[in-house]
Coordinates of N, CA and C in Angstrom, one line a residue:
Chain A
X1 N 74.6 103.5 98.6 CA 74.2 102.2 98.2 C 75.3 101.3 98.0
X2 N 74.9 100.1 97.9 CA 76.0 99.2 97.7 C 77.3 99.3 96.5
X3 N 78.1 99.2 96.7 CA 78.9 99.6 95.6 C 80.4 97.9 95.3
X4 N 80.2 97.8 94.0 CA 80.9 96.9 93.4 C 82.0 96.6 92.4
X5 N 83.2 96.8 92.8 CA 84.2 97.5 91.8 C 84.7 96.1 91.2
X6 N 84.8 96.3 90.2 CA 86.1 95.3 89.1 C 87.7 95.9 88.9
X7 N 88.3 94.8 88.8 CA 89.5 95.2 87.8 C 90.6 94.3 87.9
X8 N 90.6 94.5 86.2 CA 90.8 95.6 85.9 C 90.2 96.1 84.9
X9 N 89.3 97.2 84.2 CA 88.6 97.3 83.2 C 88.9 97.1 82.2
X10 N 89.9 97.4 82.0 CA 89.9 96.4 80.2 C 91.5 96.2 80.4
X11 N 91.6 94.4 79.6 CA 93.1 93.8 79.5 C 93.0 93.6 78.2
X12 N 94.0 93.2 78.1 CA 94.6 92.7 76.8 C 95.8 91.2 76.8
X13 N 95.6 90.2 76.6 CA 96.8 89.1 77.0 C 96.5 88.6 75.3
X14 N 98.0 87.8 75.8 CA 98.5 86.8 74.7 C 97.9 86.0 74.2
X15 N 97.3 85.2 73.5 CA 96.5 83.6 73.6 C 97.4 83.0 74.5
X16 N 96.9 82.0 75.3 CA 97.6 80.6 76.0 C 97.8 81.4 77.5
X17 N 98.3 83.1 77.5 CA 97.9 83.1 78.9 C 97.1 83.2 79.9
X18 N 97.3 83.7 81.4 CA 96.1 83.5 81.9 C 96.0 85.1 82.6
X19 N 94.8 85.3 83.3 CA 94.5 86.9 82.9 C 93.3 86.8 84.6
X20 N 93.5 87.2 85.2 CA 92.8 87.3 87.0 C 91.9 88.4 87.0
X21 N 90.5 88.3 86.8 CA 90.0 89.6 87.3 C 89.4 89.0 88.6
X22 N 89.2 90.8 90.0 CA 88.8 90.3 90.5 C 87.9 91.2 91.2
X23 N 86.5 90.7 91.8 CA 85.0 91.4 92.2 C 85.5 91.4 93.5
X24 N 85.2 93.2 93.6 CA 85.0 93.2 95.6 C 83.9 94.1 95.7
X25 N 83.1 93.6 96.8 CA 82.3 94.5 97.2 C 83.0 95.5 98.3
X26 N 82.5 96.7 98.2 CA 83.0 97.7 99.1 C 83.2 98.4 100.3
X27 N 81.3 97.9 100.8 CA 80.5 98.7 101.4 C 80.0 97.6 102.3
X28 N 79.8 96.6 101.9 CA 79.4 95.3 101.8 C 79.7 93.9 102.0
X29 N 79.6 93.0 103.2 CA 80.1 91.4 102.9 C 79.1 90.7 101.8
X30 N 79.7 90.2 101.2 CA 78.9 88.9 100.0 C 79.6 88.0 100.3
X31 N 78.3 87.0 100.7 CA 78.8 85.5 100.8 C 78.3 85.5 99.3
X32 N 78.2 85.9 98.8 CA 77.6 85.0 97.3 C 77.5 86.0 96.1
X33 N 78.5 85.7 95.2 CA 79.1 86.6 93.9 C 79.0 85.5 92.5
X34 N 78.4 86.4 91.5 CA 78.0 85.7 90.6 C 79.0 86.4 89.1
X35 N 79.4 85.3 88.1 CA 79.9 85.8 87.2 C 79.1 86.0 86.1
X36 N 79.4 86.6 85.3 CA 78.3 86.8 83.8 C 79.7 87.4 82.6
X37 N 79.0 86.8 81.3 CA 80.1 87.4 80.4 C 79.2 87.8 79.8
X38 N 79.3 88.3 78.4 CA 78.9 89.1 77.7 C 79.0 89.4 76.7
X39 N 78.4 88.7 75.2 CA 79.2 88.9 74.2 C 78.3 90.2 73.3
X40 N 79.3 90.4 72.0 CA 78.5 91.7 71.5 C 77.1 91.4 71.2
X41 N 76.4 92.6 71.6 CA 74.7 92.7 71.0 C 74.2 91.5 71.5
X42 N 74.9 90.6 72.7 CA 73.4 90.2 73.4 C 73.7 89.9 74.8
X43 N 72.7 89.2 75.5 CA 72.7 89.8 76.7 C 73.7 88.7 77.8
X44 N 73.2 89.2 78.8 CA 74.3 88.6 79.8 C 74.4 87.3 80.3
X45 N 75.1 86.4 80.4 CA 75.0 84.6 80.5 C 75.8 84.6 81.8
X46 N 74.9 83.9 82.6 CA 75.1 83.7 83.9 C 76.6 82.3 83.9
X47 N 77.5 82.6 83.9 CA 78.4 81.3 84.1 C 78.6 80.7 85.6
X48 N 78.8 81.2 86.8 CA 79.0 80.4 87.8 C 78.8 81.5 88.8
X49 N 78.2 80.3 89.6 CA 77.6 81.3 91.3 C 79.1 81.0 91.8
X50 N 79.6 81.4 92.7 CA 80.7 81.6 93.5 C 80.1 82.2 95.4
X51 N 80.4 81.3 95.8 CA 80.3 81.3 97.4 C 81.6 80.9 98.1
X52 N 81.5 81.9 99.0 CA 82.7 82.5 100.2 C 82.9 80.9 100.6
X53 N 84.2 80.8 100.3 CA 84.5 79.1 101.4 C 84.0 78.0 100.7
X54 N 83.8 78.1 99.7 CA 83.7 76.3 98.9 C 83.5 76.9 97.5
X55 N 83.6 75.7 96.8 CA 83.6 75.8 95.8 C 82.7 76.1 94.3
X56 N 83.4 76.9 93.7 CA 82.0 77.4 92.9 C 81.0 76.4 91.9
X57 N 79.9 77.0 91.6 CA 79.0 76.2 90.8 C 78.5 76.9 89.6
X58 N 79.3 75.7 88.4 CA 79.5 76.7 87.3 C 77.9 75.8 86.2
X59 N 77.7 76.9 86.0 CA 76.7 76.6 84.6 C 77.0 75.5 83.6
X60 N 76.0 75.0 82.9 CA 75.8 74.2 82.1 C 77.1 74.2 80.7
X61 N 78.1 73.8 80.6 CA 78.8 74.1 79.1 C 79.9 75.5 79.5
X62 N 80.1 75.6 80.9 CA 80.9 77.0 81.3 C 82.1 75.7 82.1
X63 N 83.7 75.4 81.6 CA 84.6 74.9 81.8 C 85.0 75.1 82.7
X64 N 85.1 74.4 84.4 CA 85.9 75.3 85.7 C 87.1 75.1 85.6
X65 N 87.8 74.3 84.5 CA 89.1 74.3 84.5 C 89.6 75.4 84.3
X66 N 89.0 75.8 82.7 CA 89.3 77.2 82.4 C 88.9 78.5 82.3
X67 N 87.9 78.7 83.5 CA 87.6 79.6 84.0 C 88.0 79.5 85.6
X68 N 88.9 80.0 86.8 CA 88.8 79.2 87.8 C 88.2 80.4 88.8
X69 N 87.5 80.2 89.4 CA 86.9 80.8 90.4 C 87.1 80.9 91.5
X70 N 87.4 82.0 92.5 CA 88.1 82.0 93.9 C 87.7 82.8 94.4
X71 N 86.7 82.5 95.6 CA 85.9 83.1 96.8 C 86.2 83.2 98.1
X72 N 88.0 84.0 98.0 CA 88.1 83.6 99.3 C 88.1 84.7 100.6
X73 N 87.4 85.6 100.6 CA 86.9 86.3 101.3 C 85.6 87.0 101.1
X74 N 84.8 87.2 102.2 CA 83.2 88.0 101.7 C 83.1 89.4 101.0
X75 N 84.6 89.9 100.8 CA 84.5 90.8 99.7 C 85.2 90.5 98.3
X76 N 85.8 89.4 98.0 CA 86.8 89.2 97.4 C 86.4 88.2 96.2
X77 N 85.7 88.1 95.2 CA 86.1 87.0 94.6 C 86.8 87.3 93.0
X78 N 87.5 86.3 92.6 CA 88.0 86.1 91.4 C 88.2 85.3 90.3
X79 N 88.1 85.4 89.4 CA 88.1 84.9 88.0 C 89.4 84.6 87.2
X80 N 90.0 83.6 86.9 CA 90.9 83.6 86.3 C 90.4 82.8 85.1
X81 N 90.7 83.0 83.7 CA 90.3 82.5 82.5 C 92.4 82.3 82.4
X82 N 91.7 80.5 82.0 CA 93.1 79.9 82.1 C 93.7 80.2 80.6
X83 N 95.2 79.8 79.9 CA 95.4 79.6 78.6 C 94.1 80.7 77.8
X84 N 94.4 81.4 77.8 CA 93.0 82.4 76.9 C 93.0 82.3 75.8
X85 N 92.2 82.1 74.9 CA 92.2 82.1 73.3 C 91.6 83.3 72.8
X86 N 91.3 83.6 71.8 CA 90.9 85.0 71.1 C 89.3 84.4 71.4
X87 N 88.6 83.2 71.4 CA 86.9 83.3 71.6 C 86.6 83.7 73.0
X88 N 88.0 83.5 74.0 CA 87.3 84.0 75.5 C 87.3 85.5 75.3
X89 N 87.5 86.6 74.5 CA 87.1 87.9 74.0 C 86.3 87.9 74.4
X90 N 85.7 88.8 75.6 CA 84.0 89.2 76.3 C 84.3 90.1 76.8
X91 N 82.9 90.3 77.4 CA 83.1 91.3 78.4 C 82.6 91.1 79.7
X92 N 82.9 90.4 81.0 CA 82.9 89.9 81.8 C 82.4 90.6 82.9
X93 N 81.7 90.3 83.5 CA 80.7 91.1 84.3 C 80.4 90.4 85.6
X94 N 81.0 90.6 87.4 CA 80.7 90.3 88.5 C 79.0 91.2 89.3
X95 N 78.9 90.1 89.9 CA 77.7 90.6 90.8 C 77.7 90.2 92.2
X96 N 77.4 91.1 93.2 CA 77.6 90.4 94.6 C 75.6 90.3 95.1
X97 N 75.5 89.1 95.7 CA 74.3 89.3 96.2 C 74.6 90.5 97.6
X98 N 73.5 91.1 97.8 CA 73.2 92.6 98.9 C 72.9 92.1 100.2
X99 N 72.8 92.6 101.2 CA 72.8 92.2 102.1 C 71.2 92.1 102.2
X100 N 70.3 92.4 101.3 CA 68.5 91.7 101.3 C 68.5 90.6 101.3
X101 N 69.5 89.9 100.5 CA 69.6 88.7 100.0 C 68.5 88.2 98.8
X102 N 68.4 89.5 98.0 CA 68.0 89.2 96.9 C 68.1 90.7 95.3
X103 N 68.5 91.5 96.2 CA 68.7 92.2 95.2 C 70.7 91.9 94.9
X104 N 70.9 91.8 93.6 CA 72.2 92.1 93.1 C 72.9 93.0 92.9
X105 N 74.3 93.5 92.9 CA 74.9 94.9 93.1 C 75.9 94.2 91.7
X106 N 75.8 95.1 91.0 CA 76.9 94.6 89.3 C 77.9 95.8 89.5
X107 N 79.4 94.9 89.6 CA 80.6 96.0 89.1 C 80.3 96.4 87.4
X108 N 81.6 97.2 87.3 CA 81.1 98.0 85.9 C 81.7 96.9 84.9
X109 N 82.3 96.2 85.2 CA 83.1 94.9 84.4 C 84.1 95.0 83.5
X110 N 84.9 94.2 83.4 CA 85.7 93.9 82.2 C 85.8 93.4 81.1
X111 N 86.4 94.2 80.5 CA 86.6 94.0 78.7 C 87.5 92.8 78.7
X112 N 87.8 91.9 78.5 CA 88.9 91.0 77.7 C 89.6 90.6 76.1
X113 N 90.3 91.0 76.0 CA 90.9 90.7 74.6 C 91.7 90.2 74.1
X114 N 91.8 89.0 73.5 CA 92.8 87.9 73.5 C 93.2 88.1 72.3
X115 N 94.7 88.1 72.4 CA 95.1 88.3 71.0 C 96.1 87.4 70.5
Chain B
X1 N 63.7 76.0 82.3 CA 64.9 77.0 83.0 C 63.5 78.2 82.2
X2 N 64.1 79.6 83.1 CA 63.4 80.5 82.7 C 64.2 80.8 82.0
X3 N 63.1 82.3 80.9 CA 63.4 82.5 79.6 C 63.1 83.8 79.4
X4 N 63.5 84.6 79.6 CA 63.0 86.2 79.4 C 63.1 86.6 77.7
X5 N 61.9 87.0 77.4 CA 61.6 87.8 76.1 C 61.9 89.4 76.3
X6 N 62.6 90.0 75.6 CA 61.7 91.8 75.3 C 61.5 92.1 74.1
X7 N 60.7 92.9 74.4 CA 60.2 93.4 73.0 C 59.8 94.8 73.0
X8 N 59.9 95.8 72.0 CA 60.8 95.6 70.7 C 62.5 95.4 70.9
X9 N 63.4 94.8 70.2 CA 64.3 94.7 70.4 C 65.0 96.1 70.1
X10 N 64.3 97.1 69.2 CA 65.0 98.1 69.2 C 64.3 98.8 69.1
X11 N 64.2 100.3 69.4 CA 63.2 101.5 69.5 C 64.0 102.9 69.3
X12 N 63.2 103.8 68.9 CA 63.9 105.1 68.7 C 62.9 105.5 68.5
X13 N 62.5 107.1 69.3 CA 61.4 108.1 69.9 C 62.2 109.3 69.9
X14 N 61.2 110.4 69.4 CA 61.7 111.6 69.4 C 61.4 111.8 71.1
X15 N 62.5 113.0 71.4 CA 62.3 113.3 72.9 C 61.3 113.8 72.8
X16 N 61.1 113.7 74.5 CA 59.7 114.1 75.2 C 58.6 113.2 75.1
X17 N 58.6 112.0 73.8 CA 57.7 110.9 73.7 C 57.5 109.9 75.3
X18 N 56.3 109.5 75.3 CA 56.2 108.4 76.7 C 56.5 107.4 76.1
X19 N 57.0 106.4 76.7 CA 57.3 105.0 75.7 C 57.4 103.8 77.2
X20 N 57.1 102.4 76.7 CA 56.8 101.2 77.3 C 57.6 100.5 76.4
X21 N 58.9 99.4 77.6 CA 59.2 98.4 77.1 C 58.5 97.3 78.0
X22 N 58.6 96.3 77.2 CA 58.1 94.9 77.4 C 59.1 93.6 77.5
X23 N 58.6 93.0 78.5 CA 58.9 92.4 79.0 C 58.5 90.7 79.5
X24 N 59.0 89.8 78.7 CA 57.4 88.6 79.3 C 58.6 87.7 79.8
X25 N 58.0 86.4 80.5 CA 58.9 85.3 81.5 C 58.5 84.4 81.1
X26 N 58.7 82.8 80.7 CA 58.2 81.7 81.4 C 57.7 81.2 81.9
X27 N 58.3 81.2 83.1 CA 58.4 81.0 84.6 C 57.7 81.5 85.5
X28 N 56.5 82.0 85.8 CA 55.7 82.7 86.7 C 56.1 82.4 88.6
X29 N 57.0 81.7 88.5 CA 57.5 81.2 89.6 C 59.1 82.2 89.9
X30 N 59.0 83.4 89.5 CA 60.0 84.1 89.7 C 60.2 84.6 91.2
X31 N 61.4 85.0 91.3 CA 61.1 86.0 92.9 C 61.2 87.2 93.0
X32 N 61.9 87.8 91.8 CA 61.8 89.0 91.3 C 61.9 89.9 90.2
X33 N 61.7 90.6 89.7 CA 61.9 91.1 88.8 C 62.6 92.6 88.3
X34 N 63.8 92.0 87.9 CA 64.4 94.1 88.3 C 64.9 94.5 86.4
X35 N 65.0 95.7 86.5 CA 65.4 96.2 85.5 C 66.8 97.0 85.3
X36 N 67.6 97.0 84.4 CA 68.6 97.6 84.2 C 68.8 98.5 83.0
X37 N 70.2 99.6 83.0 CA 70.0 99.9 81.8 C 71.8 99.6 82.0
X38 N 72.4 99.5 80.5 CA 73.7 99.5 80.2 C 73.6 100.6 78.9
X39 N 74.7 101.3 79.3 CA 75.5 101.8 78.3 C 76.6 101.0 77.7
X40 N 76.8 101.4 76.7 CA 78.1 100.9 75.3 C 79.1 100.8 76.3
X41 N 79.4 99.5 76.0 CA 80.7 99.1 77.0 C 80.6 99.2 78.4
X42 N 79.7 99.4 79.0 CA 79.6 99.9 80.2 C 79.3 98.6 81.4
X43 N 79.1 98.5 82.6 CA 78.5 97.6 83.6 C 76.6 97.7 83.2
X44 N 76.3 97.1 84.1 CA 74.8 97.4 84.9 C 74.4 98.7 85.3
X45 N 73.7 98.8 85.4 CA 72.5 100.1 86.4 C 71.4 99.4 86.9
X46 N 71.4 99.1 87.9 CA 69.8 98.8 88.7 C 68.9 99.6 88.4
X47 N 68.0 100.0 87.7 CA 66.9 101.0 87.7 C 65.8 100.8 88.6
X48 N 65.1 99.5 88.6 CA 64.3 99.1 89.5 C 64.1 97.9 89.8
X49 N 63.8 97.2 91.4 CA 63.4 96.1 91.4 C 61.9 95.8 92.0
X50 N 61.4 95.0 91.5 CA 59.8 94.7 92.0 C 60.2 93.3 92.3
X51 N 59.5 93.1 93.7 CA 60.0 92.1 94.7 C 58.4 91.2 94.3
X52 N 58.5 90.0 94.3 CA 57.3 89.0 94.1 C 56.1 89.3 94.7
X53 N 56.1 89.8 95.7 CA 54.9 90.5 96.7 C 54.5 91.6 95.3
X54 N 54.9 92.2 95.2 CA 54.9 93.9 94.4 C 54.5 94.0 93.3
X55 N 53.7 94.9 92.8 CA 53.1 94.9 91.4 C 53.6 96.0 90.7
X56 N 54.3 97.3 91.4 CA 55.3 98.1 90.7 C 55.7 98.5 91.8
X57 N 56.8 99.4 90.6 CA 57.6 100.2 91.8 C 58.0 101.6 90.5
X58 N 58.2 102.7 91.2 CA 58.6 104.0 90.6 C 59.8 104.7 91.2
X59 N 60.4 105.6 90.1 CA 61.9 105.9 90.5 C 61.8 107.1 89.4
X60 N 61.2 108.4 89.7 CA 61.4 109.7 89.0 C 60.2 109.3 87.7
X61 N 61.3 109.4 86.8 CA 60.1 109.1 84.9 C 59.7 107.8 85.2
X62 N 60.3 107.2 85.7 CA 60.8 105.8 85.5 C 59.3 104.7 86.1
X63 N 58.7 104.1 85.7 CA 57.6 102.8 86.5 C 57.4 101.8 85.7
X64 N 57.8 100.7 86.8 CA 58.1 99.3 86.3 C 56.8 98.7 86.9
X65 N 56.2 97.8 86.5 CA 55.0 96.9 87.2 C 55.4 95.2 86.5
X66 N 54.4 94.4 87.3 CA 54.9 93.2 86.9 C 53.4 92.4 87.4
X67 N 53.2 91.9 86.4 CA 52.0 90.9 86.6 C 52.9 89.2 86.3
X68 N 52.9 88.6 87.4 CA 53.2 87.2 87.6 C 52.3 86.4 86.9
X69 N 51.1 86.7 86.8 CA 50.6 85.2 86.5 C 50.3 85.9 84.7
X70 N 50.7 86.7 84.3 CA 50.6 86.5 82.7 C 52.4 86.3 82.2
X71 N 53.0 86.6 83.2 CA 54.0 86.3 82.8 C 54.9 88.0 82.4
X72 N 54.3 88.8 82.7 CA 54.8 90.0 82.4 C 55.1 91.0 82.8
X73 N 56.3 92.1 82.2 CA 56.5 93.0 83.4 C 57.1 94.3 82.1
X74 N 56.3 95.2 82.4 CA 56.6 96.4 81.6 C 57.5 97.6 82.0
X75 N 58.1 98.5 81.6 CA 59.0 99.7 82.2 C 58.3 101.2 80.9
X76 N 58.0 101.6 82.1 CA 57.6 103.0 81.5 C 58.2 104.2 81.5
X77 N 58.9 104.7 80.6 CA 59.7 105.8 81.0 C 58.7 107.3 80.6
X78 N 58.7 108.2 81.4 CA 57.6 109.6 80.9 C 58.7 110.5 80.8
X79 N 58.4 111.0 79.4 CA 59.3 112.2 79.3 C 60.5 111.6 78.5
X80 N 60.3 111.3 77.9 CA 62.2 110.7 77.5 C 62.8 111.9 77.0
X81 N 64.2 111.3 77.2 CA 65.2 112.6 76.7 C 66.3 111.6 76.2
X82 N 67.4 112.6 75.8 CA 68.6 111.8 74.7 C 69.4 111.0 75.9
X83 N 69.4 111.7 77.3 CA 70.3 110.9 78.0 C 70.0 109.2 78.2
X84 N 68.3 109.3 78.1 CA 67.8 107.9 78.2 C 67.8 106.6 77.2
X85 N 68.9 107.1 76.0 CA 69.8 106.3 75.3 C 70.1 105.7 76.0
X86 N 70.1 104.2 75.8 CA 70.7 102.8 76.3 C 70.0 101.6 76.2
X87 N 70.7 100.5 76.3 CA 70.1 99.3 76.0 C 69.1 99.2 77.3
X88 N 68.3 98.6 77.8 CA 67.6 98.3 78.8 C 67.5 96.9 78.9
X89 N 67.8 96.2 80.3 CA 67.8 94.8 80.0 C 66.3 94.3 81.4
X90 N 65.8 93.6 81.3 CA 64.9 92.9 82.7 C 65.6 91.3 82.9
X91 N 65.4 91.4 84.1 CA 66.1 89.9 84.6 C 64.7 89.5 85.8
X92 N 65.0 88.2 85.4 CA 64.2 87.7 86.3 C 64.8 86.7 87.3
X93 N 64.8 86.7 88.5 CA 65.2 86.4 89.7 C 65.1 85.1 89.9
X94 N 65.6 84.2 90.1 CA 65.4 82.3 90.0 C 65.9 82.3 91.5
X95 N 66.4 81.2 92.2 CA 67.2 80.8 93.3 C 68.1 81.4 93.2
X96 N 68.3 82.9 94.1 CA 69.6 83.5 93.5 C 70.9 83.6 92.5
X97 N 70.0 83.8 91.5 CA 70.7 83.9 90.0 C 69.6 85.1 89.0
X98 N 69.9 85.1 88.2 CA 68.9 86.2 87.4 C 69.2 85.4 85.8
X99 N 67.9 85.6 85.4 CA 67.7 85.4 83.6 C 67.3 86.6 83.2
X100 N 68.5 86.7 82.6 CA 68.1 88.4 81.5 C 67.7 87.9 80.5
X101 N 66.8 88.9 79.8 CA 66.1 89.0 78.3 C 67.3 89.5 77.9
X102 N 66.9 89.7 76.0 CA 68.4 90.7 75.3 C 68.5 91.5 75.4
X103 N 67.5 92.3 76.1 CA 67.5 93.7 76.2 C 66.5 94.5 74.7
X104 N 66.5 96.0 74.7 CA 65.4 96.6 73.7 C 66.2 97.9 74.0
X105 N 67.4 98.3 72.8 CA 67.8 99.4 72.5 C 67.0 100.7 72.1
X106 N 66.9 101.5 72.9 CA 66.5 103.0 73.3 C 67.2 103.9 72.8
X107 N 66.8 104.6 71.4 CA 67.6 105.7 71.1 C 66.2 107.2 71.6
X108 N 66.8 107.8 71.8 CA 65.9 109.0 72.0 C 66.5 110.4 71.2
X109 N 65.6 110.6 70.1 CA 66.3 111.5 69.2 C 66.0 113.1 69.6
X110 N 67.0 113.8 69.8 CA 66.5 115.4 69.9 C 65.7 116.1 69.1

């Protein structure tokens, strides 16, 4: 089956720095990778679609300054959370769309912890 | 915007019990509806997807059905055991994106 790796599974940064995770599919091209974070005890919040070659489309109240998104290959994309504060603490979760073009493939995701 | 409910938000069943989670949408205008389970800390697990055409789908214990026009989609697990500890989440499929409910934590006691 499709398979979707992250990393790196769990970081740890400074406040103020900045911290790159990045989704590859394996098995698989994805023109189209989606982010989700994750805070404790509830469920997953879709922050920004991300497509191969232009630029991403981020959710309602989800910052693209400080979140920056980078799709630059069909297996490749990335997340950088700029300046990090201790509230960007989540747990950050990639998804690649499948080659059905509608089922989703989730890496196992990242922990972040700002301290 | 769609809205996923589940219900119960938490559950705990001695093994071997049959048990149904629940699942309801907004939006009857979904395109799919799939289910997951997570473990503590863990990613996703796809358990099942029921495509808009589809009224269930089965995977071992495991059967998910989905009625569109009430807005609802159940998961039935037969047989439970301790391994089937985990939160369980349903998402509902929009213009390629998904709206997850909170999920309905599954303890299964020995």
């Amino acid at each position: 089956g499709a398979v979707v790796s992250q990393h790196p599974s769990r970081v740890i940064c400074k406040s103020g720095t900045s911290v790159k995770i990045e989704c590859r599919s394996l098995d698989f091209q994805a023109t189209t990778m989606f982010w989700y974070r994750q805070f404790p005890k509830q469920s997953l919040m879709l922050m920004a679609t991300s497509n191969e070659g232009s630029k991403a489309t981020y959710e309602q109240g989800v910052e693209k300054d400080k979140f920056l998104i980078n799709h630059a290959s069909l297996t490749l994309s990335t997340l950088t959370v700029t300046s990090a504060h201790p509230e960007d603490s989540s747990f950050y979760i990639c998804s690649a769309l499948g080659p059905s073009g509608y089922e989703q493939y989730f890496g196992p995701g990242t922990r972040l912890t700002v301290t | 915007k769609q809205e996923v409910t589940q219900i119960p938000a938490a559950l705990s069943v001695p093994e071997g019990e049959n048990l149904v989670l629940n699942c309801s949408f907004t939006d009857s205008a979904i395109y799919n509806l799939q289910w997951f389970r997570q473990d503590p800390g863990k990613g996703l697990t796809s358990l099942l997807l029921i495509q808009s055409s589809q009224r269930e789908q089965t995977s071992g214990r495991l059967n998910a059905s989905l009625d569109k026009s009430s807005g609802r989609s159940t998961l039935y697990i037969a047989a439970s055991q301790p391994g089937d500890s985990a939160t369980y989440l349903c998402a509902g499929t929009g213009a390629n994106n998904l709206f997850f409910g909170t999920g309905t934590r599954l303890t299964v006691i020995p």
